[in-house]
């Protein structure tokens, strides 16, 4: 078992780097063909991670949609769905969110130790709550997931989560889909926030794939610090 899982960041953004607009409704940046591609990527992973803000704002299920892909996982001795993982700073999570109420696989929450008792009581048997430093130590989080048998982790955001993985040098792969429009609103969320990134002009990511998906384009990068196979 590796000391940590292979970490794959997955994101769709506008040409100018936004992952949503500032309206109350979720902006769809992708297409049905790309949603199916993402479902296939999920099916090849062991766990999926989103931040607590994504749970509050989008209420995602994070399930594998294709019945065929679910059946193939079961045939390989895997659960039909991925282990769901989230990170919270303050413990503001609703136990009735679809993250917790859908799917039969485990749900794991990483939080600062001070937030663990109240959050564990609130979530009950819907999730396991783990103290992982204040702020949450992402390297420790990955080590814990590896100990649970997670070999491939898919990270679907949001921007703060992507930034933490990138600045810490803990991402191995970035699958970035670019939508053919611009948002241009500085109050809207972006793919990554400010930070000191090891993926610099002196240490660039390596482009492994560029694929057209209708008017979208998928850019798959391998990150310099962890081309670990």
Tab-separated table of C-alpha atoms in Angstrom:
chain	number	residue	atom	x	y	z
A	1	UNK	CA	0.000	0.000	0.000
A	2	UNK	CA	1.307	3.430	-0.974
A	3	UNK	CA	1.782	5.988	1.793
A	4	UNK	CA	-1.040	7.944	0.187
A	5	UNK	CA	-3.581	7.468	-2.611
A	6	UNK	CA	-3.157	8.687	-6.161
A	7	UNK	CA	-4.946	12.060	-6.043
A	8	UNK	CA	-6.899	13.141	-9.115
A	9	UNK	CA	-8.358	16.660	-9.172
A	10	UNK	CA	-11.399	17.050	-11.432
A	11	UNK	CA	-12.889	20.409	-12.356
A	12	UNK	CA	-14.867	22.224	-15.053
A	13	UNK	CA	-14.282	25.951	-15.474
A	14	UNK	CA	-14.973	28.827	-17.820
A	15	UNK	CA	-12.265	30.120	-20.152
A	16	UNK	CA	-11.460	32.786	-17.545
A	17	UNK	CA	-11.119	30.268	-14.703
A	18	UNK	CA	-14.483	30.427	-12.889
A	19	UNK	CA	-16.231	27.307	-11.598
A	20	UNK	CA	-19.597	29.016	-11.070
A	21	UNK	CA	-21.244	32.410	-11.396
A	22	UNK	CA	-22.525	34.534	-8.511
A	23	UNK	CA	-26.215	33.679	-8.939
A	24	UNK	CA	-28.065	31.437	-6.451
A	25	UNK	CA	-28.502	28.725	-9.091
A	26	UNK	CA	-25.725	26.297	-9.905
A	27	UNK	CA	-24.077	27.065	-13.263
A	28	UNK	CA	-23.639	24.022	-15.486
A	29	UNK	CA	-20.277	24.304	-17.166
A	30	UNK	CA	-20.228	20.810	-18.589
A	31	UNK	CA	-22.290	18.726	-21.034
A	32	UNK	CA	-24.044	15.330	-20.921
A	33	UNK	CA	-21.083	13.749	-22.743
A	34	UNK	CA	-18.657	15.139	-20.192
A	35	UNK	CA	-20.865	14.151	-17.254
A	36	UNK	CA	-20.716	10.578	-18.574
A	37	UNK	CA	-16.925	10.803	-18.897
A	38	UNK	CA	-16.686	11.997	-15.288
A	39	UNK	CA	-18.904	9.096	-14.223
A	40	UNK	CA	-16.407	6.739	-15.847
A	41	UNK	CA	-13.530	8.409	-14.000
A	42	UNK	CA	-15.411	8.062	-10.716
A	43	UNK	CA	-15.993	4.372	-11.371
A	44	UNK	CA	-12.230	3.810	-11.570
A	45	UNK	CA	-11.593	5.399	-8.145
A	46	UNK	CA	-12.044	4.209	-4.572
A	47	UNK	CA	-13.131	7.441	-2.876
A	48	UNK	CA	-14.396	10.895	-3.781
A	49	UNK	CA	-13.777	14.110	-1.832
A	50	UNK	CA	-15.522	17.477	-1.815
A	51	UNK	CA	-15.348	20.346	0.640
A	52	UNK	CA	-18.099	21.130	3.128
A	53	UNK	CA	-18.964	24.251	1.141
A	54	UNK	CA	-19.759	22.141	-1.905
A	55	UNK	CA	-22.092	19.997	0.212
A	56	UNK	CA	-23.877	23.079	1.547
A	57	UNK	CA	-24.125	24.875	-1.803
A	58	UNK	CA	-24.727	22.032	-4.272
A	59	UNK	CA	-26.069	19.133	-2.169
A	60	UNK	CA	-24.385	16.515	-4.410
A	61	UNK	CA	-25.051	12.780	-4.237
A	62	UNK	CA	-21.589	11.834	-5.578
A	63	UNK	CA	-22.834	8.450	-6.784
A	64	UNK	CA	-21.835	6.475	-9.872
A	65	UNK	CA	-24.750	6.985	-12.244
A	66	UNK	CA	-24.275	4.197	-14.790
A	67	UNK	CA	-25.864	0.873	-13.742
A	68	UNK	CA	-23.365	-0.941	-15.982
A	69	UNK	CA	-20.392	0.696	-14.270
A	70	UNK	CA	-21.866	-0.102	-10.857
A	71	UNK	CA	-22.340	-3.744	-11.841
A	72	UNK	CA	-18.771	-3.969	-13.144
A	73	UNK	CA	-17.437	-2.658	-9.855
A	74	UNK	CA	-19.387	-5.299	-7.950
A	75	UNK	CA	-18.038	-7.977	-10.308
A	76	UNK	CA	-14.513	-6.832	-9.378
A	77	UNK	CA	-15.317	-7.220	-5.693
A	78	UNK	CA	-15.765	-3.476	-5.104
A	79	UNK	CA	-18.734	-1.641	-3.602
A	80	UNK	CA	-21.035	-0.072	-6.239
A	81	UNK	CA	-20.271	3.435	-4.981
A	82	UNK	CA	-17.221	5.280	-3.740
A	83	UNK	CA	-16.356	6.084	-0.162
A	84	UNK	CA	-17.420	9.723	0.299
A	85	UNK	CA	-15.024	12.109	2.019
A	86	UNK	CA	-15.360	15.718	3.103
A	87	UNK	CA	-13.361	18.304	5.025
A	88	UNK	CA	-14.860	20.906	7.333
A	89	UNK	CA	-13.285	23.670	9.378
A	90	UNK	CA	-16.226	24.438	11.665
A	91	UNK	CA	-18.478	21.396	11.513
A	92	UNK	CA	-21.367	23.116	9.693
A	93	UNK	CA	-22.786	20.035	7.986
A	94	UNK	CA	-26.410	18.943	7.635
A	95	UNK	CA	-26.936	15.233	8.396
A	96	UNK	CA	-29.818	15.266	5.883
A	97	UNK	CA	-27.602	16.398	3.005
A	98	UNK	CA	-27.591	13.895	0.140
A	99	UNK	CA	-23.864	13.340	0.706
A	100	UNK	CA	-24.839	11.458	3.875
A	101	UNK	CA	-28.230	9.992	2.939
A	102	UNK	CA	-27.468	8.420	-0.456
A	103	UNK	CA	-25.277	5.427	-1.267
A	104	UNK	CA	-24.286	2.486	0.905
A	105	UNK	CA	-20.532	3.143	1.046
A	106	UNK	CA	-18.825	4.763	4.062
A	107	UNK	CA	-18.838	8.527	4.588
A	108	UNK	CA	-15.809	10.047	6.311
A	109	UNK	CA	-15.526	13.603	7.632
A	110	UNK	CA	-12.192	15.191	8.584
A	111	UNK	CA	-12.403	18.101	11.003
A	112	UNK	CA	-10.374	19.965	13.630
A	113	UNK	CA	-10.343	18.004	16.912
A	114	UNK	CA	-12.381	20.666	18.733
A	115	UNK	CA	-15.252	20.243	16.254
A	116	UNK	CA	-15.321	16.436	16.386
A	117	UNK	CA	-17.545	15.698	19.431
A	118	UNK	CA	-20.468	17.927	18.432
A	119	UNK	CA	-20.241	16.955	14.766
A	120	UNK	CA	-20.056	13.239	15.543
A	121	UNK	CA	-23.162	13.560	17.728
A	122	UNK	CA	-25.014	15.481	14.992
A	123	UNK	CA	-24.148	13.040	12.192
A	124	UNK	CA	-24.630	9.896	14.267
A	125	UNK	CA	-24.192	6.719	12.264
A	126	UNK	CA	-24.309	8.551	8.938
A	127	UNK	CA	-20.578	9.289	8.923
A	128	UNK	CA	-17.334	8.702	10.775
A	129	UNK	CA	-15.777	11.939	12.028
A	130	UNK	CA	-11.987	12.078	12.320
A	131	UNK	CA	-9.887	14.726	14.023
A	132	UNK	CA	-7.121	15.677	11.583
A	133	UNK	CA	-5.473	18.849	12.859
A	134	UNK	CA	-6.417	22.504	12.958
A	135	UNK	CA	-6.386	23.404	10.148
A	136	UNK	CA	-7.005	19.951	8.739
A	137	UNK	CA	-3.716	18.347	7.691
A	138	UNK	CA	-4.261	17.050	4.156
A	139	UNK	CA	-1.191	14.789	4.265
A	140	UNK	CA	-2.567	13.122	7.414
A	141	UNK	CA	-5.984	12.855	5.748
A	142	UNK	CA	-4.437	11.033	2.782
A	143	UNK	CA	-2.443	8.719	5.036
A	144	UNK	CA	-5.640	7.785	6.877
A	145	UNK	CA	-7.451	7.090	3.595
A	146	UNK	CA	-4.548	4.906	2.436
A	147	UNK	CA	-4.838	2.917	5.667
A	148	UNK	CA	-8.519	2.394	4.798
A	149	UNK	CA	-7.558	0.858	1.458
A	150	UNK	CA	-8.123	3.901	-0.745
A	151	UNK	CA	-5.703	3.755	-3.661
A	152	UNK	CA	-7.286	6.353	-5.976
A	153	UNK	CA	-8.972	9.494	-4.642
A	154	UNK	CA	-11.024	11.774	-6.898
A	155	UNK	CA	-11.305	15.378	-5.690
A	156	UNK	CA	-14.191	17.411	-7.098
A	157	UNK	CA	-13.676	20.712	-5.294
A	158	UNK	CA	-14.452	23.347	-4.584
A	159	UNK	CA	-11.789	25.940	-5.236
A	160	UNK	CA	-10.426	26.097	-1.695
A	161	UNK	CA	-9.993	22.317	-1.628
A	162	UNK	CA	-8.248	22.282	-5.002
A	163	UNK	CA	-5.964	25.060	-3.815
A	164	UNK	CA	-5.030	23.157	-0.662
A	165	UNK	CA	-4.088	20.015	-2.582
A	166	UNK	CA	-2.134	21.942	-5.207
A	167	UNK	CA	-0.200	24.217	-2.867
A	168	UNK	CA	0.699	21.244	-0.646
A	169	UNK	CA	2.046	19.298	-3.624
A	170	UNK	CA	-0.380	16.462	-2.873
A	171	UNK	CA	-2.061	16.146	-6.299
A	172	UNK	CA	-0.885	13.703	-8.951
A	173	UNK	CA	-3.255	14.457	-11.790
A	174	UNK	CA	-5.506	17.317	-12.892
A	175	UNK	CA	-8.427	16.775	-15.250
A	176	UNK	CA	-9.568	20.244	-16.244
A	177	UNK	CA	-12.523	20.801	-18.579
A	178	UNK	CA	-12.742	24.264	-20.138
A	179	UNK	CA	-16.186	25.567	-21.147
A	180	UNK	CA	-16.496	27.909	-24.175
A	181	UNK	CA	-17.568	31.062	-22.367
A	182	UNK	CA	-16.416	33.623	-19.809
A	183	UNK	CA	-17.949	34.696	-16.474
A	184	UNK	CA	-16.018	37.865	-15.683
A	185	UNK	CA	-17.501	38.378	-12.204
A	186	UNK	CA	-14.830	38.848	-9.513
A	187	UNK	CA	-17.326	37.764	-6.840
A	188	UNK	CA	-17.778	34.327	-8.453
A	189	UNK	CA	-15.700	31.332	-7.276
A	190	UNK	CA	-12.590	30.347	-9.189
A	191	UNK	CA	-10.893	27.009	-9.834
A	192	UNK	CA	-7.969	27.918	-7.555
A	193	UNK	CA	-7.329	30.758	-5.146
A	194	UNK	CA	-4.163	32.644	-4.207
A	195	UNK	CA	-1.262	30.562	-2.963
A	196	UNK	CA	2.310	29.469	-3.440
A	197	UNK	CA	2.137	26.657	-5.960
A	198	UNK	CA	4.926	24.174	-6.690
A	199	UNK	CA	3.454	23.951	-10.200
A	200	UNK	CA	5.441	26.983	-11.375
A	201	UNK	CA	7.089	28.120	-14.621
A	202	UNK	CA	10.226	26.367	-13.367
A	203	UNK	CA	8.298	23.190	-12.546
A	204	UNK	CA	5.340	23.005	-14.924
A	205	UNK	CA	2.718	20.329	-15.128
A	206	UNK	CA	2.974	17.901	-18.043
A	207	UNK	CA	0.110	17.822	-20.525
A	208	UNK	CA	-0.777	14.157	-21.000
A	209	UNK	CA	-3.983	14.578	-22.992
A	210	UNK	CA	-6.086	17.195	-24.785
A	211	UNK	CA	-9.483	15.924	-25.906
A	212	UNK	CA	-12.325	17.770	-27.602
A	213	UNK	CA	-15.775	17.068	-26.118
A	214	UNK	CA	-18.089	19.028	-28.393
A	215	UNK	CA	-17.238	22.671	-27.704
A	216	UNK	CA	-15.529	21.732	-24.437
A	217	UNK	CA	-11.917	20.664	-24.112
A	218	UNK	CA	-10.466	18.258	-21.559
A	219	UNK	CA	-6.904	18.992	-20.482
A	220	UNK	CA	-5.320	16.189	-18.466
A	221	UNK	CA	-2.127	17.209	-16.673
A	222	UNK	CA	0.337	15.145	-14.693
A	223	UNK	CA	1.817	17.138	-11.847
A	224	UNK	CA	5.559	17.248	-11.465
A	225	UNK	CA	5.782	16.334	-7.791
A	226	UNK	CA	3.933	13.063	-7.938
A	227	UNK	CA	4.105	11.210	-11.252
A	228	UNK	CA	4.020	8.073	-9.136
A	229	UNK	CA	2.038	5.794	-11.420
